[in-house]
mmCIF file with all atom_site columns, C-alpha atoms in Angstrom:
data_model
loop_
_atom_site.group_PDB
_atom_site.id
_atom_site.type_symbol
_atom_site.label_atom_id
_atom_site.label_alt_id
_atom_site.label_comp_id
_atom_site.label_asym_id
_atom_site.label_entity_id
_atom_site.label_seq_id
_atom_site.pdbx_PDB_ins_code
_atom_site.Cartn_x
_atom_site.Cartn_y
_atom_site.Cartn_z
_atom_site.occupancy
_atom_site.B_iso_or_equiv
_atom_site.pdbx_formal_charge
_atom_site.auth_seq_id
_atom_site.auth_comp_id
_atom_site.auth_asym_id
_atom_site.auth_atom_id
_atom_site.pdbx_PDB_model_num
ATOM 1   C CA . MET A 1 1   ? 127.836 15.360 62.590 1.00 0.00 ? 1   MET A CA 1
ATOM 2   C CA . GLU A 1 2   ? 130.401 13.260 60.779 1.00 0.00 ? 2   GLU A CA 1
ATOM 3   C CA . ARG A 1 3   ? 131.153 13.841 57.100 1.00 0.00 ? 3   ARG A CA 1
ATOM 4   C CA . PRO A 1 4   ? 130.831 10.937 54.687 1.00 0.00 ? 4   PRO A CA 1
ATOM 5   C CA . PRO A 1 5   ? 134.123 9.631  53.321 1.00 0.00 ? 5   PRO A CA 1
ATOM 6   C CA . ARG A 1 6   ? 135.350 11.111 50.074 1.00 0.00 ? 6   ARG A CA 1
ATOM 7   C CA . ARG A 1 7   ? 134.842 8.897  47.085 1.00 0.00 ? 7   ARG A CA 1
ATOM 8   C CA . PRO A 1 8   ? 137.239 9.000  44.150 1.00 0.00 ? 8   PRO A CA 1
ATOM 9   C CA . SER A 1 9   ? 135.848 10.300 40.891 1.00 0.00 ? 9   SER A CA 1
ATOM 10  C CA . ARG A 1 10  ? 136.293 8.352  37.693 1.00 0.00 ? 10  ARG A CA 1
ATOM 11  C CA . PHE A 1 11  ? 139.448 10.371 36.993 1.00 0.00 ? 11  PHE A CA 1
ATOM 12  C CA . GLY A 1 12  ? 141.176 9.211  40.190 1.00 0.00 ? 12  GLY A CA 1
ATOM 13  C CA . LYS A 1 13  ? 140.937 12.513 42.124 1.00 0.00 ? 13  LYS A CA 1
ATOM 14  C CA . PRO A 1 14  ? 138.858 12.509 45.318 1.00 0.00 ? 14  PRO A CA 1
ATOM 15  C CA . ARG A 1 15  ? 135.534 14.198 44.719 1.00 0.00 ? 15  ARG A CA 1
ATOM 16  C CA . ARG A 1 16  ? 134.793 17.047 47.106 1.00 0.00 ? 16  ARG A CA 1
ATOM 17  C CA . VAL A 1 17  ? 131.656 16.552 49.192 1.00 0.00 ? 17  VAL A CA 1
ATOM 18  C CA . SER A 1 18  ? 129.963 19.876 49.834 1.00 0.00 ? 18  SER A CA 1
ATOM 19  C CA . GLU A 1 19  ? 128.370 20.749 53.151 1.00 0.00 ? 19  GLU A CA 1
ATOM 20  C CA . TYR A 1 20  ? 125.829 22.903 51.313 1.00 0.00 ? 20  TYR A CA 1
ATOM 21  C CA . GLN A 1 21  ? 122.577 22.053 49.629 1.00 0.00 ? 21  GLN A CA 1
ATOM 22  C CA . GLU A 1 22  ? 121.971 23.582 46.222 1.00 0.00 ? 22  GLU A CA 1
ATOM 23  C CA . LYS A 1 23  ? 119.091 24.803 44.094 1.00 0.00 ? 23  LYS A CA 1
ATOM 24  C CA . VAL A 1 24  ? 119.530 25.581 40.411 1.00 0.00 ? 24  VAL A CA 1
ATOM 25  C CA . LEU A 1 25  ? 117.420 28.679 39.752 1.00 0.00 ? 25  LEU A CA 1
ATOM 26  C CA . GLU A 1 26  ? 117.800 28.776 36.018 1.00 0.00 ? 26  GLU A CA 1
ATOM 27  C CA . VAL A 1 27  ? 119.784 27.372 33.094 1.00 0.00 ? 27  VAL A CA 1
ATOM 28  C CA . ARG A 1 28  ? 119.786 29.271 29.815 1.00 0.00 ? 28  ARG A CA 1
ATOM 29  C CA . ARG A 1 29  ? 121.386 28.620 26.468 1.00 0.00 ? 29  ARG A CA 1
ATOM 30  C CA . VAL A 1 30  ? 123.239 31.715 25.358 1.00 0.00 ? 30  VAL A CA 1
ATOM 31  C CA . THR A 1 31  ? 124.801 32.394 21.964 1.00 0.00 ? 31  THR A CA 1
ATOM 32  C CA . ARG A 1 32  ? 127.757 34.394 20.752 1.00 0.00 ? 32  ARG A CA 1
ATOM 33  C CA . VAL A 1 33  ? 127.981 35.270 17.076 1.00 0.00 ? 33  VAL A CA 1
ATOM 34  C CA . MET A 1 34  ? 131.407 34.576 15.608 1.00 0.00 ? 34  MET A CA 1
ATOM 35  C CA . ALA A 1 35  ? 132.804 34.796 12.085 1.00 0.00 ? 35  ALA A CA 1
ATOM 36  C CA . GLY A 1 36  ? 132.017 31.118 11.415 1.00 0.00 ? 36  GLY A CA 1
ATOM 37  C CA . GLY A 1 37  ? 128.505 31.213 12.905 1.00 0.00 ? 37  GLY A CA 1
ATOM 38  C CA . LYS A 1 38  ? 126.994 30.999 16.362 1.00 0.00 ? 38  LYS A CA 1
ATOM 39  C CA . ARG A 1 39  ? 128.709 29.561 19.434 1.00 0.00 ? 39  ARG A CA 1
ATOM 40  C CA . PHE A 1 40  ? 126.433 28.120 22.069 1.00 0.00 ? 40  PHE A CA 1
ATOM 41  C CA . SER A 1 41  ? 127.124 27.961 25.789 1.00 0.00 ? 41  SER A CA 1
ATOM 42  C CA . PHE A 1 42  ? 125.004 27.641 28.918 1.00 0.00 ? 42  PHE A CA 1
ATOM 43  C CA . ARG A 1 43  ? 124.496 30.079 31.783 1.00 0.00 ? 43  ARG A CA 1
ATOM 44  C CA . ALA A 1 44  ? 123.463 28.672 35.155 1.00 0.00 ? 44  ALA A CA 1
ATOM 45  C CA . SER A 1 45  ? 122.393 30.496 38.317 1.00 0.00 ? 45  SER A CA 1
ATOM 46  C CA . VAL A 1 46  ? 122.677 28.510 41.547 1.00 0.00 ? 46  VAL A CA 1
ATOM 47  C CA . VAL A 1 47  ? 121.792 29.184 45.187 1.00 0.00 ? 47  VAL A CA 1
ATOM 48  C CA . ILE A 1 48  ? 123.590 27.181 47.886 1.00 0.00 ? 48  ILE A CA 1
ATOM 49  C CA . GLY A 1 49  ? 123.066 27.144 51.639 1.00 0.00 ? 49  GLY A CA 1
ATOM 50  C CA . ASN A 1 50  ? 123.303 25.073 54.789 1.00 0.00 ? 50  ASN A CA 1
ATOM 51  C CA . ARG A 1 51  ? 119.814 25.910 56.176 1.00 0.00 ? 51  ARG A CA 1
ATOM 52  C CA . ALA A 1 52  ? 121.518 27.233 59.313 1.00 0.00 ? 52  ALA A CA 1
ATOM 53  C CA . GLY A 1 53  ? 122.260 30.868 58.467 1.00 0.00 ? 53  GLY A CA 1
ATOM 54  C CA . LYS A 1 54  ? 124.657 30.621 55.489 1.00 0.00 ? 54  LYS A CA 1
ATOM 55  C CA . VAL A 1 55  ? 123.655 31.252 51.881 1.00 0.00 ? 55  VAL A CA 1
ATOM 56  C CA . GLY A 1 56  ? 125.441 32.058 48.609 1.00 0.00 ? 56  GLY A CA 1
ATOM 57  C CA . PHE A 1 57  ? 124.484 32.834 45.007 1.00 0.00 ? 57  PHE A CA 1
ATOM 58  C CA . GLY A 1 58  ? 126.498 32.329 41.836 1.00 0.00 ? 58  GLY A CA 1
ATOM 59  C CA . VAL A 1 59  ? 126.099 32.771 38.098 1.00 0.00 ? 59  VAL A CA 1
ATOM 60  C CA . ALA A 1 60  ? 128.479 31.177 35.587 1.00 0.00 ? 60  ALA A CA 1
ATOM 61  C CA . LYS A 1 61  ? 128.751 30.037 31.988 1.00 0.00 ? 61  LYS A CA 1
ATOM 62  C CA . GLY A 1 62  ? 130.069 26.780 30.607 1.00 0.00 ? 62  GLY A CA 1
ATOM 63  C CA . LEU A 1 63  ? 130.130 24.764 27.405 1.00 0.00 ? 63  LEU A CA 1
ATOM 64  C CA . ASP A 1 64  ? 127.672 22.259 28.865 1.00 0.00 ? 64  ASP A CA 1
ATOM 65  C CA . VAL A 1 65  ? 125.066 22.415 31.638 1.00 0.00 ? 65  VAL A CA 1
ATOM 66  C CA . THR A 1 66  ? 127.023 20.469 34.261 1.00 0.00 ? 66  THR A CA 1
ATOM 67  C CA . ALA A 1 67  ? 130.128 22.621 33.783 1.00 0.00 ? 67  ALA A CA 1
ATOM 68  C CA . ALA A 1 68  ? 128.040 25.797 34.126 1.00 0.00 ? 68  ALA A CA 1
ATOM 69  C CA . VAL A 1 69  ? 126.336 24.507 37.291 1.00 0.00 ? 69  VAL A CA 1
ATOM 70  C CA . GLU A 1 70  ? 129.657 23.464 38.887 1.00 0.00 ? 70  GLU A CA 1
ATOM 71  C CA . LYS A 1 71  ? 131.226 26.843 38.121 1.00 0.00 ? 71  LYS A CA 1
ATOM 72  C CA . ALA A 1 72  ? 128.181 28.638 39.528 1.00 0.00 ? 72  ALA A CA 1
ATOM 73  C CA . LYS A 1 73  ? 128.413 26.538 42.729 1.00 0.00 ? 73  LYS A CA 1
ATOM 74  C CA . ARG A 1 74  ? 132.073 27.492 43.153 1.00 0.00 ? 74  ARG A CA 1
ATOM 75  C CA . GLN A 1 75  ? 131.152 31.133 42.588 1.00 0.00 ? 75  GLN A CA 1
ATOM 76  C CA . ALA A 1 76  ? 128.391 30.895 45.211 1.00 0.00 ? 76  ALA A CA 1
ATOM 77  C CA . GLU A 1 77  ? 130.771 29.359 47.768 1.00 0.00 ? 77  GLU A CA 1
ATOM 78  C CA . LYS A 1 78  ? 133.100 32.345 47.342 1.00 0.00 ? 78  LYS A CA 1
ATOM 79  C CA . GLN A 1 79  ? 130.251 34.776 48.045 1.00 0.00 ? 79  GLN A CA 1
ATOM 80  C CA . MET A 1 80  ? 128.755 33.200 51.166 1.00 0.00 ? 80  MET A CA 1
ATOM 81  C CA . LEU A 1 81  ? 126.666 35.407 53.424 1.00 0.00 ? 81  LEU A CA 1
ATOM 82  C CA . VAL A 1 82  ? 126.158 34.566 57.112 1.00 0.00 ? 82  VAL A CA 1
ATOM 83  C CA . VAL A 1 83  ? 122.906 35.991 58.470 1.00 0.00 ? 83  VAL A CA 1
ATOM 84  C CA . PRO A 1 84  ? 121.774 35.723 62.113 1.00 0.00 ? 84  PRO A CA 1
ATOM 85  C CA . LEU A 1 85  ? 118.200 34.455 62.339 1.00 0.00 ? 85  LEU A CA 1
ATOM 86  C CA . LEU A 1 86  ? 115.710 35.330 65.068 1.00 0.00 ? 86  LEU A CA 1
ATOM 87  C CA . GLU A 1 87  ? 115.084 32.156 67.099 1.00 0.00 ? 87  GLU A CA 1
ATOM 88  C CA . GLY A 1 88  ? 116.560 30.241 64.135 1.00 0.00 ? 88  GLY A CA 1
ATOM 89  C CA . ARG A 1 89  ? 113.291 30.643 62.241 1.00 0.00 ? 89  ARG A CA 1
ATOM 90  C CA . THR A 1 90  ? 112.746 34.127 60.840 1.00 0.00 ? 90  THR A CA 1
ATOM 91  C CA . VAL A 1 91  ? 114.326 37.501 60.103 1.00 0.00 ? 91  VAL A CA 1
ATOM 92  C CA . ALA A 1 92  ? 114.603 40.036 62.925 1.00 0.00 ? 92  ALA A CA 1
ATOM 93  C CA . PHE A 1 93  ? 112.697 42.920 61.286 1.00 0.00 ? 93  PHE A CA 1
ATOM 94  C CA . ASP A 1 94  ? 111.324 44.306 58.014 1.00 0.00 ? 94  ASP A CA 1
ATOM 95  C CA . VAL A 1 95  ? 113.971 44.962 55.403 1.00 0.00 ? 95  VAL A CA 1
ATOM 96  C CA . GLU A 1 96  ? 113.757 46.194 51.823 1.00 0.00 ? 96  GLU A CA 1
ATOM 97  C CA . ALA A 1 97  ? 116.373 46.291 49.052 1.00 0.00 ? 97  ALA A CA 1
ATOM 98  C CA . LYS A 1 98  ? 116.673 47.044 45.357 1.00 0.00 ? 98  LYS A CA 1
ATOM 99  C CA . ASP A 1 99  ? 118.924 45.557 42.698 1.00 0.00 ? 99  ASP A CA 1
ATOM 100 C CA . GLY A 1 100 ? 118.406 46.795 39.161 1.00 0.00 ? 100 GLY A CA 1
ATOM 101 C CA . ALA A 1 101 ? 114.657 46.702 38.466 1.00 0.00 ? 101 ALA A CA 1
ATOM 102 C CA . ALA A 1 102 ? 114.009 44.194 41.260 1.00 0.00 ? 102 ALA A CA 1
ATOM 103 C CA . ARG A 1 103 ? 112.741 45.381 44.649 1.00 0.00 ? 103 ARG A CA 1
ATOM 104 C CA . VAL A 1 104 ? 112.256 42.919 47.491 1.00 0.00 ? 104 VAL A CA 1
ATOM 105 C CA . ARG A 1 105 ? 110.695 43.349 50.936 1.00 0.00 ? 105 ARG A CA 1
ATOM 106 C CA . ILE A 1 106 ? 111.172 40.693 53.616 1.00 0.00 ? 106 ILE A CA 1
ATOM 107 C CA . LYS A 1 107 ? 108.958 40.726 56.701 1.00 0.00 ? 107 LYS A CA 1
ATOM 108 C CA . PRO A 1 108 ? 109.011 38.468 59.779 1.00 0.00 ? 108 PRO A CA 1
ATOM 109 C CA . VAL A 1 109 ? 105.848 36.516 60.581 1.00 0.00 ? 109 VAL A CA 1
ATOM 110 C CA . PRO A 1 110 ? 104.807 34.482 63.659 1.00 0.00 ? 110 PRO A CA 1
ATOM 111 C CA . ALA A 1 111 ? 106.125 30.941 64.103 1.00 0.00 ? 111 ALA A CA 1
ATOM 112 C CA . GLY A 1 112 ? 104.188 28.323 62.165 1.00 0.00 ? 112 GLY A CA 1
ATOM 113 C CA . HIS A 1 113 ? 103.101 30.776 59.472 1.00 0.00 ? 113 HIS A CA 1
ATOM 114 C CA . GLY A 1 114 ? 105.506 29.362 56.883 1.00 0.00 ? 114 GLY A CA 1
ATOM 115 C CA . LEU A 1 115 ? 107.641 30.842 54.134 1.00 0.00 ? 115 LEU A CA 1
ATOM 116 C CA . ILE A 1 116 ? 105.574 32.903 51.717 1.00 0.00 ? 116 ILE A CA 1
ATOM 117 C CA . ALA A 1 117 ? 107.769 33.980 48.812 1.00 0.00 ? 117 ALA A CA 1
ATOM 118 C CA . GLY A 1 118 ? 108.221 33.894 45.056 1.00 0.00 ? 118 GLY A CA 1
ATOM 119 C CA . SER A 1 119 ? 110.588 31.545 43.234 1.00 0.00 ? 119 SER A CA 1
ATOM 120 C CA . ALA A 1 120 ? 114.017 33.191 43.539 1.00 0.00 ? 120 ALA A CA 1
ATOM 121 C CA . ALA A 1 121 ? 113.427 34.742 46.973 1.00 0.00 ? 121 ALA A CA 1
ATOM 122 C CA . ARG A 1 122 ? 111.968 31.456 48.251 1.00 0.00 ? 122 ARG A CA 1
ATOM 123 C CA . ALA A 1 123 ? 115.044 29.514 47.119 1.00 0.00 ? 123 ALA A CA 1
ATOM 124 C CA . VAL A 1 124 ? 117.415 31.971 48.831 1.00 0.00 ? 124 VAL A CA 1
ATOM 125 C CA . LEU A 1 125 ? 115.489 32.108 52.125 1.00 0.00 ? 125 LEU A CA 1
ATOM 126 C CA . ASP A 1 126 ? 114.782 28.365 52.191 1.00 0.00 ? 126 ASP A CA 1
ATOM 127 C CA . LEU A 1 127 ? 118.471 27.492 51.806 1.00 0.00 ? 127 LEU A CA 1
ATOM 128 C CA . LEU A 1 128 ? 119.333 30.155 54.407 1.00 0.00 ? 128 LEU A CA 1
ATOM 129 C CA . GLY A 1 129 ? 117.125 28.341 56.906 1.00 0.00 ? 129 GLY A CA 1
ATOM 130 C CA . VAL A 1 130 ? 114.262 30.810 57.248 1.00 0.00 ? 130 VAL A CA 1
ATOM 131 C CA . LYS A 1 131 ? 111.084 28.917 58.081 1.00 0.00 ? 131 LYS A CA 1
ATOM 132 C CA . ASP A 1 132 ? 108.676 31.810 58.734 1.00 0.00 ? 132 ASP A CA 1
ATOM 133 C CA . ALA A 1 133 ? 108.764 34.968 56.593 1.00 0.00 ? 133 ALA A CA 1
ATOM 134 C CA . SER A 1 134 ? 106.731 36.872 54.059 1.00 0.00 ? 134 SER A CA 1
ATOM 135 C CA . VAL A 1 135 ? 108.467 38.197 50.947 1.00 0.00 ? 135 VAL A CA 1
ATOM 136 C CA . LYS A 1 136 ? 107.018 40.607 48.433 1.00 0.00 ? 136 LYS A CA 1
ATOM 137 C CA . ILE A 1 137 ? 108.777 41.116 45.109 1.00 0.00 ? 137 ILE A CA 1
ATOM 138 C CA . MET A 1 138 ? 107.681 44.639 44.214 1.00 0.00 ? 138 MET A CA 1
ATOM 139 C CA . GLY A 1 139 ? 109.746 45.340 41.114 1.00 0.00 ? 139 GLY A CA 1
ATOM 140 C CA . THR A 1 140 ? 108.440 45.083 37.593 1.00 0.00 ? 140 THR A CA 1
ATOM 141 C CA . THR A 1 141 ? 110.923 42.362 36.671 1.00 0.00 ? 141 THR A CA 1
ATOM 142 C CA . LYS A 1 142 ? 110.503 38.609 36.633 1.00 0.00 ? 142 LYS A CA 1
ATOM 143 C CA . ASN A 1 143 ? 114.258 38.155 36.214 1.00 0.00 ? 143 ASN A CA 1
ATOM 144 C CA . LYS A 1 144 ? 115.263 35.430 38.693 1.00 0.00 ? 144 LYS A CA 1
ATOM 145 C CA . ILE A 1 145 ? 118.868 36.585 38.932 1.00 0.00 ? 145 ILE A CA 1
ATOM 146 C CA . ALA A 1 146 ? 117.882 40.179 39.761 1.00 0.00 ? 146 ALA A CA 1
ATOM 147 C CA . ASN A 1 147 ? 115.317 38.986 42.313 1.00 0.00 ? 147 ASN A CA 1
ATOM 148 C CA . ALA A 1 148 ? 117.839 36.667 43.987 1.00 0.00 ? 148 ALA A CA 1
ATOM 149 C CA . ARG A 1 149 ? 120.447 39.441 44.135 1.00 0.00 ? 149 ARG A CA 1
ATOM 150 C CA . ALA A 1 150 ? 117.898 41.859 45.610 1.00 0.00 ? 150 ALA A CA 1
ATOM 151 C CA . THR A 1 151 ? 117.003 39.255 48.261 1.00 0.00 ? 151 THR A CA 1
ATOM 152 C CA . LEU A 1 152 ? 120.682 38.809 49.134 1.00 0.00 ? 152 LEU A CA 1
ATOM 153 C CA . LYS A 1 153 ? 121.137 42.572 49.297 1.00 0.00 ? 153 LYS A CA 1
ATOM 154 C CA . ALA A 1 154 ? 118.204 42.780 51.740 1.00 0.00 ? 154 ALA A CA 1
ATOM 155 C CA . LEU A 1 155 ? 119.783 40.047 53.869 1.00 0.00 ? 155 LEU A CA 1
ATOM 156 C CA . GLN A 1 156 ? 123.106 41.939 53.815 1.00 0.00 ? 156 GLN A CA 1
ATOM 157 C CA . ILE A 1 157 ? 121.324 45.085 55.063 1.00 0.00 ? 157 ILE A CA 1
ATOM 158 C CA . LEU A 1 158 ? 119.682 42.990 57.796 1.00 0.00 ? 158 LEU A CA 1
ATOM 159 C CA . LYS A 1 159 ? 123.045 41.529 58.858 1.00 0.00 ? 159 LYS A CA 1
ATOM 160 C CA . ASN A 1 160 ? 124.795 44.923 58.908 1.00 0.00 ? 160 ASN A CA 1
ATOM 161 C CA . THR A 1 161 ? 122.005 46.503 60.956 1.00 0.00 ? 161 THR A CA 1
ATOM 162 C CA . ILE A 1 162 ? 122.054 43.680 63.524 1.00 0.00 ? 162 ILE A CA 1
ATOM 163 C CA . GLU A 1 163 ? 125.854 43.941 63.828 1.00 0.00 ? 163 GLU A CA 1
ATOM 164 C CA . ARG A 1 164 ? 125.671 47.737 64.309 1.00 0.00 ? 164 ARG A CA 1
ATOM 165 C CA . ARG A 1 165 ? 122.996 47.346 67.011 1.00 0.00 ? 165 ARG A CA 1
ATOM 166 C CA . GLU A 1 166 ? 125.081 44.751 68.869 1.00 0.00 ? 166 GLU A CA 1
ATOM 167 C CA . ALA A 1 167 ? 128.185 46.967 68.661 1.00 0.00 ? 167 ALA A CA 1
ATOM 168 C CA . ALA A 1 168 ? 126.187 49.933 70.006 1.00 0.00 ? 168 ALA A CA 1
ATOM 169 C CA . LYS A 1 169 ? 124.871 47.797 72.897 1.00 0.00 ? 169 LYS A CA 1
ATOM 170 C CA . LYS A 1 170 ? 128.421 46.699 73.788 1.00 0.00 ? 170 LYS A CA 1
ATOM 171 C CA . ALA A 1 171 ? 129.665 50.299 73.636 1.00 0.00 ? 171 ALA A CA 1
ATOM 172 C CA . ALA A 1 172 ? 126.778 51.498 75.826 1.00 0.00 ? 172 ALA A CA 1
ATOM 173 C CA . ALA A 1 173 ? 127.410 48.714 78.340 1.00 0.00 ? 173 ALA A CA 1
ATOM 174 C CA . ALA A 1 174 ? 131.129 49.568 78.452 1.00 0.00 ? 174 ALA A CA 1
ATOM 175 C CA . ALA A 1 175 ? 130.348 53.270 78.937 1.00 0.00 ? 175 ALA A CA 1
ATOM 176 C CA . ALA A 1 176 ? 127.831 52.566 81.711 1.00 0.00 ? 176 ALA A CA 1
ATOM 177 C CA . GLU A 1 177 ? 130.268 50.341 83.597 1.00 0.00 ? 177 GLU A CA 1
ATOM 178 C CA . PRO A 1 178 ? 131.970 52.246 86.425 1.00 0.00 ? 178 PRO A CA 1
ATOM 179 C CA . LYS A 1 179 ? 135.660 52.750 85.896 1.00 0.00 ? 179 LYS A CA 1
ATOM 180 C CA . THR A 1 180 ? 138.018 51.919 88.701 1.00 0.00 ? 180 THR A CA 1
ATOM 181 C CA . TYR A 1 181 ? 141.454 53.410 88.897 1.00 0.00 ? 181 TYR A CA 1
ATOM 182 C CA . THR A 1 182 ? 144.278 51.968 90.923 1.00 0.00 ? 182 THR A CA 1
ATOM 183 C CA . ALA A 1 183 ? 147.148 54.059 92.035 1.00 0.00 ? 183 ALA A CA 1
#
């Protein structure tokens, strides 16, 4: 797949074309009380992914919405997570994780079942490329950032477990292989 040519921005620098799709989870106006009054800024939380096993999540603040979203995208690109998918459609097994008050459980479902998930978990799994999974948000929080982080933590556990299993299989295969010695 060929990348589109870079177009210059209005400031003369070439604008970077990202290979990732993005979903803005939430934008909030936050205030800081100073001696002269209140200072307003915006906090944005963004999920990015390539729908082929890579996903990232970022949260950032800026003086306007576009600056906050751009900073959050850069933050998400720094924290990319690569997760192997079963048949390119679903997760390999049940996994559960907790982040703060948020608890998330991800379960594989048969092909064609679809992605059944709440807002933050759906955004993360959709941009990861999961097409068939069931997600239950079991915590008492409706905080989108906490739910997204718990989903990413569950995916990290899934990735680590798969990597450990593959390493154990390789070690077992190497141990079972007969050793030949030459003199």
